[in-house]
């Protein structure tokens, strides 16, 4: 049998006992514009959708989610590598987005937000009016 050894394993175990488990990156996300929507995907695997909170105040979007310990109370944890606790993230939204019409969905561990572009920020054609065609140029 081939066994790999990690000389820092015991140090890591001791550090986790003293300081608690290391926190991974809070909420990895992707964001892009698709047509008239700004779309944001947050990776939140293992999160109960009931614990996700979204609020917007002055164009700042706050996302809060909680991952609870999966083992029942009183169980002896053998390995606990998955981060638990409360995760938060803030996004500063531009004035060009309609924060009153944000649509949120959660599927397969991914929170997806669709934020429409405000009507005032959408490109629009401006009609150009010409001078009176009856006027003649004098020479």
PDB file of C-alpha atoms in Angstrom:
ATOM      1  CA  UNK A   1       0.000   0.000   0.000  1.00  0.00           C
ATOM      2  CA  UNK A   2       1.310   3.415  -0.934  1.00  0.00           C
ATOM      3  CA  UNK A   3       0.746   6.127   1.653  1.00  0.00           C
ATOM      4  CA  UNK A   4       1.426   9.768   1.149  1.00  0.00           C
ATOM      5  CA  UNK A   5       2.580  11.668   4.165  1.00  0.00           C
ATOM      6  CA  UNK A   6       2.049  15.298   4.878  1.00  0.00           C
ATOM      7  CA  UNK A   7       4.571  16.663   7.365  1.00  0.00           C
ATOM      8  CA  UNK A   8       2.275  19.623   8.177  1.00  0.00           C
ATOM      9  CA  UNK A   9      -0.894  17.584   8.835  1.00  0.00           C
ATOM     10  CA  UNK A  10      -0.452  17.563  12.609  1.00  0.00           C
ATOM     11  CA  UNK A  11       0.360  21.283  12.598  1.00  0.00           C
ATOM     12  CA  UNK A  12      -2.815  21.980  10.586  1.00  0.00           C
ATOM     13  CA  UNK A  13      -4.884  19.825  12.941  1.00  0.00           C
ATOM     14  CA  UNK A  14      -3.502  21.650  15.967  1.00  0.00           C
ATOM     15  CA  UNK A  15      -4.057  25.061  14.358  1.00  0.00           C
ATOM     16  CA  UNK A  16      -7.687  24.150  13.577  1.00  0.00           C
ATOM     17  CA  UNK A  17      -8.257  23.097  17.173  1.00  0.00           C
ATOM     18  CA  UNK A  18      -6.853  26.379  18.463  1.00  0.00           C
ATOM     19  CA  UNK A  19      -8.069  28.866  15.831  1.00  0.00           C
ATOM     20  CA  UNK A  20     -10.971  27.003  14.227  1.00  0.00           C
ATOM     21  CA  UNK A  21     -11.159  25.809  10.631  1.00  0.00           C
ATOM     22  CA  UNK A  22      -9.719  28.026   7.899  1.00  0.00           C
ATOM     23  CA  UNK A  23     -12.393  29.932   6.000  1.00  0.00           C
ATOM     24  CA  UNK A  24     -12.532  29.469   2.263  1.00  0.00           C
ATOM     25  CA  UNK A  25     -13.334  32.356  -0.071  1.00  0.00           C
ATOM     26  CA  UNK A  26     -16.699  33.655   1.114  1.00  0.00           C
ATOM     27  CA  UNK A  27     -18.931  33.464  -1.948  1.00  0.00           C
ATOM     28  CA  UNK A  28     -17.266  32.935  -5.284  1.00  0.00           C
ATOM     29  CA  UNK A  29     -19.263  34.644  -7.996  1.00  0.00           C
ATOM     30  CA  UNK A  30     -19.518  35.283 -11.724  1.00  0.00           C
ATOM     31  CA  UNK A  31     -21.210  38.355 -13.169  1.00  0.00           C
ATOM     32  CA  UNK A  32     -22.039  39.327 -16.744  1.00  0.00           C
ATOM     33  CA  UNK A  33     -24.496  41.304 -18.831  1.00  0.00           C
ATOM     34  CA  UNK A  34     -26.929  39.375 -20.986  1.00  0.00           C
ATOM     35  CA  UNK A  35     -29.194  41.541 -23.116  1.00  0.00           C
ATOM     36  CA  UNK A  36     -31.097  43.893 -20.822  1.00  0.00           C
ATOM     37  CA  UNK A  37     -30.144  42.012 -17.627  1.00  0.00           C
ATOM     38  CA  UNK A  38     -27.104  41.995 -15.379  1.00  0.00           C
ATOM     39  CA  UNK A  39     -26.694  38.396 -14.125  1.00  0.00           C
ATOM     40  CA  UNK A  40     -24.786  37.324 -10.998  1.00  0.00           C
ATOM     41  CA  UNK A  41     -24.151  33.703  -9.926  1.00  0.00           C
ATOM     42  CA  UNK A  42     -23.003  32.942  -6.358  1.00  0.00           C
ATOM     43  CA  UNK A  43     -21.702  29.487  -5.439  1.00  0.00           C
ATOM     44  CA  UNK A  44     -23.463  28.463  -2.217  1.00  0.00           C
ATOM     45  CA  UNK A  45     -23.377  24.659  -2.074  1.00  0.00           C
ATOM     46  CA  UNK A  46     -25.025  23.012   0.900  1.00  0.00           C
ATOM     47  CA  UNK A  47     -26.922  26.151   1.899  1.00  0.00           C
ATOM     48  CA  UNK A  48     -30.560  25.897   2.946  1.00  0.00           C
ATOM     49  CA  UNK A  49     -32.409  28.458   0.759  1.00  0.00           C
ATOM     50  CA  UNK A  50     -34.373  29.543   3.845  1.00  0.00           C
ATOM     51  CA  UNK A  51     -31.146  30.990   5.323  1.00  0.00           C
ATOM     52  CA  UNK A  52     -30.364  33.216   2.316  1.00  0.00           C
ATOM     53  CA  UNK A  53     -31.118  36.905   2.827  1.00  0.00           C
ATOM     54  CA  UNK A  54     -30.925  39.593   0.127  1.00  0.00           C
ATOM     55  CA  UNK A  55     -31.407  43.292   0.651  1.00  0.00           C
ATOM     56  CA  UNK A  56     -30.616  46.451  -1.268  1.00  0.00           C
ATOM     57  CA  UNK A  57     -29.969  49.808   0.310  1.00  0.00           C
ATOM     58  CA  UNK A  58     -28.778  52.797  -1.715  1.00  0.00           C
ATOM     59  CA  UNK A  59     -27.574  50.586  -4.582  1.00  0.00           C
ATOM     60  CA  UNK A  60     -25.618  48.264  -2.275  1.00  0.00           C
ATOM     61  CA  UNK A  61     -26.721  44.645  -2.530  1.00  0.00           C
ATOM     62  CA  UNK A  62     -26.104  42.576   0.614  1.00  0.00           C
ATOM     63  CA  UNK A  63     -26.122  38.786   0.374  1.00  0.00           C
ATOM     64  CA  UNK A  64     -26.111  36.723   3.547  1.00  0.00           C
ATOM     65  CA  UNK A  65     -26.297  32.922   3.829  1.00  0.00           C
ATOM     66  CA  UNK A  66     -25.721  30.405   6.585  1.00  0.00           C
ATOM     67  CA  UNK A  67     -24.382  26.858   6.408  1.00  0.00           C
ATOM     68  CA  UNK A  68     -25.141  24.870   9.519  1.00  0.00           C
ATOM     69  CA  UNK A  69     -23.211  21.905  10.914  1.00  0.00           C
ATOM     70  CA  UNK A  70     -24.696  18.855   9.168  1.00  0.00           C
ATOM     71  CA  UNK A  71     -24.146  16.410  12.055  1.00  0.00           C
ATOM     72  CA  UNK A  72     -26.849  16.062  14.693  1.00  0.00           C
ATOM     73  CA  UNK A  73     -26.203  17.604  18.069  1.00  0.00           C
ATOM     74  CA  UNK A  74     -24.109  15.352  20.280  1.00  0.00           C
ATOM     75  CA  UNK A  75     -22.567  13.434  17.366  1.00  0.00           C
ATOM     76  CA  UNK A  76     -18.822  12.921  17.381  1.00  0.00           C
ATOM     77  CA  UNK A  77     -17.295  14.653  14.358  1.00  0.00           C
ATOM     78  CA  UNK A  78     -14.548  12.596  12.780  1.00  0.00           C
ATOM     79  CA  UNK A  79     -13.653  15.055   9.986  1.00  0.00           C
ATOM     80  CA  UNK A  80     -14.948  18.625   9.649  1.00  0.00           C
ATOM     81  CA  UNK A  81     -13.420  20.273   6.570  1.00  0.00           C
ATOM     82  CA  UNK A  82     -16.438  22.055   5.118  1.00  0.00           C
ATOM     83  CA  UNK A  83     -16.783  25.639   6.324  1.00  0.00           C
ATOM     84  CA  UNK A  84     -19.858  26.426   8.387  1.00  0.00           C
ATOM     85  CA  UNK A  85     -21.279  29.642   9.706  1.00  0.00           C
ATOM     86  CA  UNK A  86     -22.507  32.847   8.120  1.00  0.00           C
ATOM     87  CA  UNK A  87     -21.196  34.077   4.781  1.00  0.00           C
ATOM     88  CA  UNK A  88     -21.745  37.621   3.529  1.00  0.00           C
ATOM     89  CA  UNK A  89     -20.951  39.577   0.400  1.00  0.00           C
ATOM     90  CA  UNK A  90     -21.682  43.108  -0.791  1.00  0.00           C
ATOM     91  CA  UNK A  91     -22.018  44.302  -4.363  1.00  0.00           C
ATOM     92  CA  UNK A  92     -22.085  47.962  -5.295  1.00  0.00           C
ATOM     93  CA  UNK A  93     -24.657  48.330  -8.066  1.00  0.00           C
ATOM     94  CA  UNK A  94     -24.477  51.192 -10.523  1.00  0.00           C
ATOM     95  CA  UNK A  95     -27.224  53.736 -11.013  1.00  0.00           C
ATOM     96  CA  UNK A  96     -27.992  52.116 -14.366  1.00  0.00           C
ATOM     97  CA  UNK A  97     -29.580  49.039 -12.763  1.00  0.00           C
ATOM     98  CA  UNK A  98     -33.231  48.722 -11.687  1.00  0.00           C
ATOM     99  CA  UNK A  99     -32.821  47.460  -8.116  1.00  0.00           C
ATOM    100  CA  UNK A 100     -36.610  47.393  -7.594  1.00  0.00           C
ATOM    101  CA  UNK A 101     -36.995  44.472 -10.027  1.00  0.00           C
ATOM    102  CA  UNK A 102     -34.254  42.029  -8.936  1.00  0.00           C
ATOM    103  CA  UNK A 103     -35.182  38.387  -9.553  1.00  0.00           C
ATOM    104  CA  UNK A 104     -33.476  35.711  -7.392  1.00  0.00           C
ATOM    105  CA  UNK A 105     -33.447  31.927  -7.740  1.00  0.00           C
ATOM    106  CA  UNK A 106     -31.493  29.113  -6.079  1.00  0.00           C
ATOM    107  CA  UNK A 107     -30.822  25.830  -7.856  1.00  0.00           C
ATOM    108  CA  UNK A 108     -28.135  23.149  -7.505  1.00  0.00           C
ATOM    109  CA  UNK A 109     -26.168  25.187  -4.974  1.00  0.00           C
ATOM    110  CA  UNK A 110     -26.056  28.332  -7.127  1.00  0.00           C
ATOM    111  CA  UNK A 111     -27.854  31.569  -6.246  1.00  0.00           C
ATOM    112  CA  UNK A 112     -28.682  33.460  -9.447  1.00  0.00           C
ATOM    113  CA  UNK A 113     -29.687  37.118  -9.476  1.00  0.00           C
ATOM    114  CA  UNK A 114     -31.080  38.865 -12.547  1.00  0.00           C
ATOM    115  CA  UNK A 115     -30.974  42.628 -12.272  1.00  0.00           C
ATOM    116  CA  UNK A 116     -32.616  44.512 -15.145  1.00  0.00           C
ATOM    117  CA  UNK A 117     -30.935  47.503 -16.699  1.00  0.00           C
ATOM    118  CA  UNK A 118     -32.980  50.625 -15.933  1.00  0.00           C
ATOM    119  CA  UNK A 119     -35.046  51.993 -18.820  1.00  0.00           C
ATOM    120  CA  UNK A 120     -33.270  55.350 -18.590  1.00  0.00           C
ATOM    121  CA  UNK A 121     -29.904  53.614 -19.075  1.00  0.00           C
ATOM    122  CA  UNK A 122     -30.882  51.615 -22.168  1.00  0.00           C
ATOM    123  CA  UNK A 123     -29.593  52.895 -25.483  1.00  0.00           C
ATOM    124  CA  UNK A 124     -32.216  54.747 -27.473  1.00  0.00           C
ATOM    125  CA  UNK A 125     -32.343  56.333 -30.888  1.00  0.00           C
ATOM    126  CA  UNK A 126     -32.619  60.094 -30.991  1.00  0.00           C
ATOM    127  CA  UNK A 127     -34.436  61.565 -33.950  1.00  0.00           C
ATOM    128  CA  UNK A 128     -32.675  64.408 -35.683  1.00  0.00           C
ATOM    129  CA  UNK A 129     -34.799  67.150 -37.107  1.00  0.00           C
ATOM    130  CA  UNK A 130     -33.531  69.184 -40.012  1.00  0.00           C
ATOM    131  CA  UNK A 131     -33.973  72.802 -40.904  1.00  0.00           C
ATOM    132  CA  UNK A 132     -36.919  73.978 -42.948  1.00  0.00           C
ATOM    133  CA  UNK A 133     -36.469  72.548 -46.440  1.00  0.00           C
ATOM    134  CA  UNK A 134     -38.428  75.494 -47.979  1.00  0.00           C
ATOM    135  CA  UNK A 135     -35.701  77.947 -47.118  1.00  0.00           C
ATOM    136  CA  UNK A 136     -33.338  78.553 -49.988  1.00  0.00           C
ATOM    137  CA  UNK A 137     -29.725  79.330 -49.614  1.00  0.00           C
ATOM    138  CA  UNK A 138     -29.014  82.806 -50.938  1.00  0.00           C
ATOM    139  CA  UNK A 139     -25.934  83.409 -52.979  1.00  0.00           C
TER     140      UNK A 139
END
